[in-house]
Amino acid sequence: MKLSERLKSYTWFIKASYKDDDKEVEVYGTRFALKNDKTTLWKSIEESDLVLITSAHYFPKFPRSIAVRRFDDNSFLEAEVLDRKARWDTTLLVVKGANCGNYAEFCDDGSISDCQTLLQKGCSGGPIINTHGKVVGMLVGEFDGCPT
């Protein structure tokens, strides 16, 4: 499988909406699927659930709705916030019953070198991968107050 196809298989698109000063705001971004094993700390998730990681700055207010879809699909699924760490700009989402078996594989700690080529698909909340297709990080942060 080509690297771009592998990356696309576990990268998801998000659409979230929330109320801000009586106006409805929609935000869009990317996230990627994590392996859902039953050794997690979250007892509320089942093996059949999809767990996604994304940037926390997409949710400055508690979202009224979160919808996610794969890059190669037009059908949206409902998601909910599982955990949020604003300090780390990280949010975990869960999509009940949607575990598709495609998830990111992380590289070993300390296996990145300064001259290594890294690839990224999407925007904040999307994975940064090495040329072997393993996740080395997640794109986070803001630029002049706008999500990257």
PDB file of N, CA and C in Angstrom, residues 41-45 50-57 59 62 79-95:
ATOM      1  N   LEU A  41      -7.506   3.728  29.910  1.00  0.00           N
ATOM      2  CA  LEU A  41      -8.029   4.223  31.179  1.00  0.00           C
ATOM      3  C   LEU A  41      -9.504   4.584  31.098  1.00  0.00           C
ATOM      4  N   TRP A  42     -10.052   4.654  29.890  1.00  0.00           N
ATOM      5  CA  TRP A  42     -11.439   5.076  29.718  1.00  0.00           C
ATOM      6  C   TRP A  42     -12.341   3.858  29.679  1.00  0.00           C
ATOM      7  N   LYS A  43     -13.065   3.654  30.737  1.00  0.00           N
ATOM      8  CA  LYS A  43     -13.945   2.481  30.834  1.00  0.00           C
ATOM      9  C   LYS A  43     -15.218   2.651  30.011  1.00  0.00           C
ATOM     10  N   SER A  44     -15.481   3.882  29.544  1.00  0.00           N
ATOM     11  CA  SER A  44     -16.722   4.139  28.809  1.00  0.00           C
ATOM     12  C   SER A  44     -16.653   3.720  27.341  1.00  0.00           C
ATOM     13  N   ILE A  45     -15.478   3.300  26.869  1.00  0.00           N
ATOM     14  CA  ILE A  45     -15.381   2.904  25.465  1.00  0.00           C
ATOM     15  C   ILE A  45     -15.391   1.382  25.336  1.00  0.00           C
ATOM     16  N   LEU A  50     -14.542   3.725  17.854  1.00  0.00           N
ATOM     17  CA  LEU A  50     -13.411   4.375  17.196  1.00  0.00           C
ATOM     18  C   LEU A  50     -12.909   5.494  18.101  1.00  0.00           C
ATOM     19  N   VAL A  51     -11.602   5.551  18.342  1.00  0.00           N
ATOM     20  CA  VAL A  51     -11.002   6.616  19.145  1.00  0.00           C
ATOM     21  C   VAL A  51     -10.127   7.464  18.224  1.00  0.00           C
ATOM     22  N   LEU A  52     -10.364   8.773  18.239  1.00  0.00           N
ATOM     23  CA  LEU A  52      -9.623   9.722  17.406  1.00  0.00           C
ATOM     24  C   LEU A  52      -8.911  10.726  18.293  1.00  0.00           C
ATOM     25  N   ILE A  53      -7.756  11.210  17.848  1.00  0.00           N
ATOM     26  CA  ILE A  53      -7.034  12.263  18.555  1.00  0.00           C
ATOM     27  C   ILE A  53      -6.970  13.485  17.642  1.00  0.00           C
ATOM     28  N   THR A  54      -7.117  14.676  18.232  1.00  0.00           N
ATOM     29  CA  THR A  54      -7.095  15.919  17.474  1.00  0.00           C
ATOM     30  C   THR A  54      -6.613  17.056  18.365  1.00  0.00           C
ATOM     31  N   SER A  55      -6.611  18.261  17.838  1.00  0.00           N
ATOM     32  CA  SER A  55      -6.193  19.446  18.588  1.00  0.00           C
ATOM     33  C   SER A  55      -7.342  19.981  19.437  1.00  0.00           C
ATOM     34  N   ALA A  56      -7.026  20.418  20.651  1.00  0.00           N
ATOM     35  CA  ALA A  56      -8.040  20.944  21.575  1.00  0.00           C
ATOM     36  C   ALA A  56      -8.532  22.325  21.171  1.00  0.00           C
ATOM     37  N   HIS A  57      -7.715  23.109  20.443  1.00  0.00           N
ATOM     38  CA  HIS A  57      -8.141  24.483  20.140  1.00  0.00           C
ATOM     39  C   HIS A  57      -9.330  24.538  19.176  1.00  0.00           C
ATOM     40  N   PHE A  59     -12.038  23.327  19.949  1.00  0.00           N
ATOM     41  CA  PHE A  59     -13.174  23.336  20.868  1.00  0.00           C
ATOM     42  C   PHE A  59     -12.986  24.371  21.980  1.00  0.00           C
ATOM     43  N   PHE A  62     -17.622  24.309  24.708  1.00  0.00           N
ATOM     44  CA  PHE A  62     -18.107  22.937  24.607  1.00  0.00           C
ATOM     45  C   PHE A  62     -18.925  22.788  23.328  1.00  0.00           C
ATOM     46  N   ALA A  79     -19.634  12.146  16.847  1.00  0.00           N
ATOM     47  CA  ALA A  79     -18.546  11.875  17.789  1.00  0.00           C
ATOM     48  C   ALA A  79     -18.796  12.657  19.070  1.00  0.00           C
ATOM     49  N   GLU A  80     -18.131  12.237  20.136  1.00  0.00           N
ATOM     50  CA  GLU A  80     -18.213  12.980  21.395  1.00  0.00           C
ATOM     51  C   GLU A  80     -16.826  13.078  22.019  1.00  0.00           C
ATOM     52  N   VAL A  81     -16.632  14.106  22.846  1.00  0.00           N
ATOM     53  CA  VAL A  81     -15.343  14.315  23.502  1.00  0.00           C
ATOM     54  C   VAL A  81     -15.170  13.267  24.594  1.00  0.00           C
ATOM     55  N   LEU A  82     -14.054  12.562  24.541  1.00  0.00           N
ATOM     56  CA  LEU A  82     -13.708  11.568  25.547  1.00  0.00           C
ATOM     57  C   LEU A  82     -12.830  12.198  26.621  1.00  0.00           C
ATOM     58  N   ASP A  83     -11.874  13.023  26.189  1.00  0.00           N
ATOM     59  CA  ASP A  83     -10.969  13.712  27.110  1.00  0.00           C
ATOM     60  C   ASP A  83     -10.359  14.897  26.388  1.00  0.00           C
ATOM     61  N   ARG A  84     -10.011  15.941  27.144  1.00  0.00           N
ATOM     62  CA  ARG A  84      -9.440  17.156  26.543  1.00  0.00           C
ATOM     63  C   ARG A  84      -8.361  17.703  27.459  1.00  0.00           C
ATOM     64  N   LYS A  85      -7.199  18.022  26.892  1.00  0.00           N
ATOM     65  CA  LYS A  85      -6.088  18.631  27.622  1.00  0.00           C
ATOM     66  C   LYS A  85      -5.668  19.880  26.863  1.00  0.00           C
ATOM     67  N   ALA A  86      -6.250  21.031  27.225  1.00  0.00           N
ATOM     68  CA  ALA A  86      -5.972  22.289  26.524  1.00  0.00           C
ATOM     69  C   ALA A  86      -4.490  22.641  26.588  1.00  0.00           C
ATOM     70  N   ARG A  87      -3.851  22.363  27.701  1.00  0.00           N
ATOM     71  CA  ARG A  87      -2.423  22.678  27.868  1.00  0.00           C
ATOM     72  C   ARG A  87      -1.561  21.982  26.813  1.00  0.00           C
ATOM     73  N   TRP A  88      -1.967  20.785  26.416  1.00  0.00           N
ATOM     74  CA  TRP A  88      -1.226  20.011  25.411  1.00  0.00           C
ATOM     75  C   TRP A  88      -1.851  20.158  24.034  1.00  0.00           C
ATOM     76  N   ASP A  89      -2.914  20.957  23.912  1.00  0.00           N
ATOM     77  CA  ASP A  89      -3.664  21.144  22.666  1.00  0.00           C
ATOM     78  C   ASP A  89      -4.096  19.797  22.086  1.00  0.00           C
ATOM     79  N   THR A  90      -4.644  18.953  22.953  1.00  0.00           N
ATOM     80  CA  THR A  90      -5.013  17.593  22.569  1.00  0.00           C
ATOM     81  C   THR A  90      -6.422  17.248  23.050  1.00  0.00           C
ATOM     82  N   THR A  91      -7.202  16.638  22.184  1.00  0.00           N
ATOM     83  CA  THR A  91      -8.540  16.149  22.521  1.00  0.00           C
ATOM     84  C   THR A  91      -8.702  14.737  21.970  1.00  0.00           C
ATOM     85  N   LEU A  92      -9.289  13.865  22.772  1.00  0.00           N
ATOM     86  CA  LEU A  92      -9.652  12.530  22.311  1.00  0.00           C
ATOM     87  C   LEU A  92     -11.150  12.508  22.059  1.00  0.00           C
ATOM     88  N   LEU A  93     -11.533  11.952  20.928  1.00  0.00           N
ATOM     89  CA  LEU A  93     -12.940  11.807  20.558  1.00  0.00           C
ATOM     90  C   LEU A  93     -13.270  10.324  20.465  1.00  0.00           C
ATOM     91  N   VAL A  94     -14.525   9.984  20.672  1.00  0.00           N
ATOM     92  CA  VAL A  94     -14.977   8.605  20.494  1.00  0.00           C
ATOM     93  C   VAL A  94     -16.188   8.614  19.562  1.00  0.00           C
ATOM     94  N   VAL A  95     -16.197   7.644  18.645  1.00  0.00           N
ATOM     95  CA  VAL A  95     -17.328   7.425  17.748  1.00  0.00           C
ATOM     96  C   VAL A  95     -17.831   6.021  18.065  1.00  0.00           C
TER      97      VAL A  95
END
